């Protein structure tokens, strides 16, 4: 039987962002940056809708906030905290990307002598510094949210 | 068989992606067990499997020494050259081998790389001169001078063997085949950085678009997998930097290679163009 030959497409598509294979740490940061960026946009819309209730009446606003603010509901408090984590990560990784994508800390072209040194090795330390700074803010957020250390209490 | 280069060290199972365009609608995996010896590359292993166990297995190879760029495939999840990957160094009992991602599969491990070369040719990967006749002169009378530093500015990128590993690893190429991809963008920068080239304005205009260097999100997977140390991620970020500087009017004008009469005696050549003396360490 005659059968038309065809290529198998083999395009990972969006799955490739999530599972790239046995690949590098910076790719995980890329994925997290994309997820947190999209989460922030999603939150922005939700935020506009919720804050929009103010336009109706003070009572309406009080009622809505009474139901869905973190003061009222520990589950929502937890999600608010996740949002803060997303902001912290997106901000520090975003600053990292701004520097690196403008060619800072990636090093200069050099003679390709084995074992090759690449921009991955050169920018790692900067990446770790940014991630450590982000972690400090994360620790602060745990105090502020769950231990009564911040204005939230 | 002629495989006694090293003694068998251990048994290794190969899980190999199979797709036969004449028979299969979906790919499947075949398993083969072989005795791995010290020094055995994944390419050697595939050749043993083809010789002894399954003659229908297909892939592409040529130089078997990391020069031609034919044998890139996904080995245990990482795109790599089969001929440069040591079976024992992978240090796993099961080795999974798949064709490069983001390229259509012709058969088994052989990808169709047309998209790679389409993007590659699009960035004009060759020296462009304002006076085109310079490139076609039958009997040239002048040559270009390039200092060692000027050579180093692009040498690393010129090591690219067009294997496609970087494109296979890039998350952007994986979801957008129209993205020029790390290979082509690195080559754009390779020629832009070459002092002999006068085509940088043309090339900047080509890469300055949403499918060009701005589509790159700096996941650096391209650099992570490149078997030749080309570092496409670095090249692409320099393209972005140059374009930003140009839009601010802050980009320095590119240096052009000087010319000298062909075969001029070295005492006529400015000192910085004379390469450091070449010495070979003598054995004690
Ligand atoms: C705190 C300040 C922020 C900084 C420094 C920052 C930085 C960045 C940078 C540099 C990128 C480009 C990354 C790349 O090349 O892939 C980016 C992407 C993005 N950002 Fe932000 N950002 C910030 C706040 C926000 C906010 C508030 C939102 C949402 C409303 C947001 C949503 C996004 C989205 C959706 C993307 C695209 C992600 C992708 O393509 O993978 N960012 N951000
Ligand atoms: S840049 Fe490296 S990985 Fe990409 S095609 Fe060239 S040699 Fe292969
Ligand atoms: S650095 Fe850019 S081109 Fe390289 S893998 Fe990441 S997104 Fe792709
Ligand atoms: S066979 Fe030429 S690069 Fe592997």
PDB file of C-alpha atoms in Angstrom, chain A residues 1-31 33-34 93 96-124 126-127, chain B residues 17 19-27 75-79 99-106 112 115 148 151-157 159 169-177 189 216-221 223-229 231 233-234 237-238 240-241 244:
ATOM      1  CA  UNK A   1       0.000   0.000   0.000  1.00  0.00           C
ATOM      2  CA  UNK A   2       1.326   3.380  -0.983  1.00  0.00           C
ATOM      3  CA  UNK A   3       1.567   5.764   1.975  1.00  0.00           C
ATOM      4  CA  UNK A   4       2.585   9.386   1.806  1.00  0.00           C
ATOM      5  CA  UNK A   5       5.805  10.032   3.702  1.00  0.00           C
ATOM      6  CA  UNK A   6       5.656  12.798   6.214  1.00  0.00           C
ATOM      7  CA  UNK A   7       7.869  14.287   8.846  1.00  0.00           C
ATOM      8  CA  UNK A   8       7.010  14.021  12.500  1.00  0.00           C
ATOM      9  CA  UNK A   9       6.651  17.655  13.739  1.00  0.00           C
ATOM     10  CA  UNK A  10       8.480  17.297  17.097  1.00  0.00           C
ATOM     11  CA  UNK A  11       7.691  20.838  18.248  1.00  0.00           C
ATOM     12  CA  UNK A  12       7.537  20.989  22.051  1.00  0.00           C
ATOM     13  CA  UNK A  13       5.601  24.291  21.967  1.00  0.00           C
ATOM     14  CA  UNK A  14       4.677  25.705  25.350  1.00  0.00           C
ATOM     15  CA  UNK A  15       5.564  22.367  26.949  1.00  0.00           C
ATOM     16  CA  UNK A  16       9.180  23.207  26.103  1.00  0.00           C
ATOM     17  CA  UNK A  17       9.116  26.185  28.455  1.00  0.00           C
ATOM     18  CA  UNK A  18       7.998  23.969  31.300  1.00  0.00           C
ATOM     19  CA  UNK A  19      10.067  20.909  30.563  1.00  0.00           C
ATOM     20  CA  UNK A  20      13.170  21.639  28.511  1.00  0.00           C
ATOM     21  CA  UNK A  21      15.099  18.508  29.441  1.00  0.00           C
ATOM     22  CA  UNK A  22      18.377  18.260  31.251  1.00  0.00           C
ATOM     23  CA  UNK A  23      19.101  21.970  31.041  1.00  0.00           C
ATOM     24  CA  UNK A  24      20.446  24.944  32.942  1.00  0.00           C
ATOM     25  CA  UNK A  25      19.414  26.946  36.014  1.00  0.00           C
ATOM     26  CA  UNK A  26      18.861  30.190  34.052  1.00  0.00           C
ATOM     27  CA  UNK A  27      16.136  28.456  32.132  1.00  0.00           C
ATOM     28  CA  UNK A  28      14.242  27.835  35.377  1.00  0.00           C
ATOM     29  CA  UNK A  29      14.517  31.555  36.106  1.00  0.00           C
ATOM     30  CA  UNK A  30      13.158  32.248  32.622  1.00  0.00           C
ATOM     31  CA  UNK A  31      10.134  30.055  33.317  1.00  0.00           C
ATOM     32  CA  UNK A  33       9.826  35.074  35.289  1.00  0.00           C
ATOM     33  CA  UNK A  34       7.204  34.262  32.691  1.00  0.00           C
ATOM     34  CA  UNK A  93      15.090  38.777  38.258  1.00  0.00           C
ATOM     35  CA  UNK A  96      19.056  41.007  36.573  1.00  0.00           C
ATOM     36  CA  UNK A  97      17.707  40.584  33.053  1.00  0.00           C
ATOM     37  CA  UNK A  98      17.910  44.306  32.320  1.00  0.00           C
ATOM     38  CA  UNK A  99      21.636  44.270  33.119  1.00  0.00           C
ATOM     39  CA  UNK A 100      22.428  41.008  31.373  1.00  0.00           C
ATOM     40  CA  UNK A 101      20.364  41.690  28.265  1.00  0.00           C
ATOM     41  CA  UNK A 102      22.250  44.954  27.831  1.00  0.00           C
ATOM     42  CA  UNK A 103      25.476  43.023  27.769  1.00  0.00           C
ATOM     43  CA  UNK A 104      26.695  43.668  31.333  1.00  0.00           C
ATOM     44  CA  UNK A 105      28.313  40.808  33.294  1.00  0.00           C
ATOM     45  CA  UNK A 106      28.271  38.419  30.325  1.00  0.00           C
ATOM     46  CA  UNK A 107      31.972  38.864  29.638  1.00  0.00           C
ATOM     47  CA  UNK A 108      33.820  39.542  26.406  1.00  0.00           C
ATOM     48  CA  UNK A 109      34.402  37.217  23.465  1.00  0.00           C
ATOM     49  CA  UNK A 110      37.605  35.293  24.065  1.00  0.00           C
ATOM     50  CA  UNK A 111      39.758  32.679  22.436  1.00  0.00           C
ATOM     51  CA  UNK A 112      37.782  29.412  22.409  1.00  0.00           C
ATOM     52  CA  UNK A 113      40.137  27.173  24.352  1.00  0.00           C
ATOM     53  CA  UNK A 114      38.843  23.948  25.836  1.00  0.00           C
ATOM     54  CA  UNK A 115      37.290  23.697  28.443  1.00  0.00           C
ATOM     55  CA  UNK A 116      35.190  26.596  27.213  1.00  0.00           C
ATOM     56  CA  UNK A 117      34.241  29.359  29.613  1.00  0.00           C
ATOM     57  CA  UNK A 118      30.977  31.007  28.715  1.00  0.00           C
ATOM     58  CA  UNK A 119      28.643  33.794  29.754  1.00  0.00           C
ATOM     59  CA  UNK A 120      26.864  31.264  31.983  1.00  0.00           C
ATOM     60  CA  UNK A 121      29.861  30.996  34.303  1.00  0.00           C
ATOM     61  CA  UNK A 122      30.525  34.736  34.190  1.00  0.00           C
ATOM     62  CA  UNK A 123      27.023  35.879  35.097  1.00  0.00           C
ATOM     63  CA  UNK A 124      26.344  33.203  37.745  1.00  0.00           C
ATOM     64  CA  UNK A 126      25.627  38.263  39.713  1.00  0.00           C
ATOM     65  CA  UNK A 127      22.602  35.982  39.447  1.00  0.00           C
TER      66      UNK A 127
ATOM     67  CA  UNK B  17      13.370   7.376  19.620  1.00  0.00           C
ATOM     68  CA  UNK B  19       9.831   7.141  13.761  1.00  0.00           C
ATOM     69  CA  UNK B  20       9.424   5.641  10.329  1.00  0.00           C
ATOM     70  CA  UNK B  21       7.573   8.029   8.022  1.00  0.00           C
ATOM     71  CA  UNK B  22       6.404   5.151   5.821  1.00  0.00           C
ATOM     72  CA  UNK B  23       4.897   3.118   8.613  1.00  0.00           C
ATOM     73  CA  UNK B  24       4.339   5.099  11.798  1.00  0.00           C
ATOM     74  CA  UNK B  25       1.817   7.735  12.738  1.00  0.00           C
ATOM     75  CA  UNK B  26       3.444   8.284  16.123  1.00  0.00           C
ATOM     76  CA  UNK B  27       6.973   7.780  17.347  1.00  0.00           C
ATOM     77  CA  UNK B  75      21.005  12.612  24.814  1.00  0.00           C
ATOM     78  CA  UNK B  76      19.471  12.097  28.247  1.00  0.00           C
ATOM     79  CA  UNK B  77      17.458  15.293  27.778  1.00  0.00           C
ATOM     80  CA  UNK B  78      20.374  17.462  26.661  1.00  0.00           C
ATOM     81  CA  UNK B  79      21.136  18.319  23.033  1.00  0.00           C
ATOM     82  CA  UNK B  99      16.162  13.654  17.741  1.00  0.00           C
ATOM     83  CA  UNK B 100      16.786  17.396  18.144  1.00  0.00           C
ATOM     84  CA  UNK B 101      13.656  19.175  19.286  1.00  0.00           C
ATOM     85  CA  UNK B 102      12.012  21.964  17.280  1.00  0.00           C
ATOM     86  CA  UNK B 103      12.948  20.373  13.961  1.00  0.00           C
ATOM     87  CA  UNK B 104      10.672  18.012  12.014  1.00  0.00           C
ATOM     88  CA  UNK B 105      11.896  14.417  12.160  1.00  0.00           C
ATOM     89  CA  UNK B 106      12.690  12.798   8.815  1.00  0.00           C
ATOM     90  CA  UNK B 112      15.149  18.227   8.932  1.00  0.00           C
ATOM     91  CA  UNK B 115      14.604  25.984   9.207  1.00  0.00           C
ATOM     92  CA  UNK B 148      45.022  39.388  17.356  1.00  0.00           C
ATOM     93  CA  UNK B 151      40.449  38.378  15.544  1.00  0.00           C
ATOM     94  CA  UNK B 152      39.381  37.453  19.074  1.00  0.00           C
ATOM     95  CA  UNK B 153      36.334  39.707  18.786  1.00  0.00           C
ATOM     96  CA  UNK B 154      34.695  37.176  16.445  1.00  0.00           C
ATOM     97  CA  UNK B 155      36.813  34.007  16.490  1.00  0.00           C
ATOM     98  CA  UNK B 156      34.686  32.287  19.127  1.00  0.00           C
ATOM     99  CA  UNK B 157      31.481  32.766  17.110  1.00  0.00           C
ATOM    100  CA  UNK B 159      33.533  28.138  15.601  1.00  0.00           C
ATOM    101  CA  UNK B 169      17.514  23.784  23.492  1.00  0.00           C
ATOM    102  CA  UNK B 170      16.091  27.305  23.187  1.00  0.00           C
ATOM    103  CA  UNK B 171      12.653  27.667  24.797  1.00  0.00           C
ATOM    104  CA  UNK B 172      11.747  30.428  22.363  1.00  0.00           C
ATOM    105  CA  UNK B 173      12.622  28.397  19.271  1.00  0.00           C
ATOM    106  CA  UNK B 174      10.638  25.539  20.774  1.00  0.00           C
ATOM    107  CA  UNK B 175       7.430  27.519  20.621  1.00  0.00           C
ATOM    108  CA  UNK B 176       8.154  29.851  17.703  1.00  0.00           C
ATOM    109  CA  UNK B 177       9.798  28.467  14.541  1.00  0.00           C
ATOM    110  CA  UNK B 189      27.070  39.181  15.465  1.00  0.00           C
ATOM    111  CA  UNK B 216      15.455  36.167  23.087  1.00  0.00           C
ATOM    112  CA  UNK B 217      14.619  36.000  26.809  1.00  0.00           C
ATOM    113  CA  UNK B 218      18.085  35.038  27.979  1.00  0.00           C
ATOM    114  CA  UNK B 219      17.397  31.516  29.185  1.00  0.00           C
ATOM    115  CA  UNK B 220      20.994  30.756  28.119  1.00  0.00           C
ATOM    116  CA  UNK B 221      20.142  27.178  27.233  1.00  0.00           C
ATOM    117  CA  UNK B 223      25.125  28.542  25.484  1.00  0.00           C
ATOM    118  CA  UNK B 224      24.676  25.682  27.927  1.00  0.00           C
ATOM    119  CA  UNK B 225      24.483  23.067  25.170  1.00  0.00           C
ATOM    120  CA  UNK B 226      26.736  24.499  22.445  1.00  0.00           C
ATOM    121  CA  UNK B 227      29.473  21.903  21.856  1.00  0.00           C
ATOM    122  CA  UNK B 228      31.884  24.456  20.372  1.00  0.00           C
ATOM    123  CA  UNK B 229      31.849  27.170  23.054  1.00  0.00           C
ATOM    124  CA  UNK B 231      28.107  31.254  23.435  1.00  0.00           C
ATOM    125  CA  UNK B 233      23.491  34.005  24.385  1.00  0.00           C
ATOM    126  CA  UNK B 234      26.377  36.430  24.847  1.00  0.00           C
ATOM    127  CA  UNK B 237      22.832  40.327  24.298  1.00  0.00           C
ATOM    128  CA  UNK B 238      25.589  42.313  22.552  1.00  0.00           C
ATOM    129  CA  UNK B 240      20.651  44.169  21.899  1.00  0.00           C
ATOM    130  CA  UNK B 241      23.196  46.413  23.546  1.00  0.00           C
ATOM    131  CA  UNK B 244      20.040  50.278  22.274  1.00  0.00           C
TER     132      UNK B 244
END
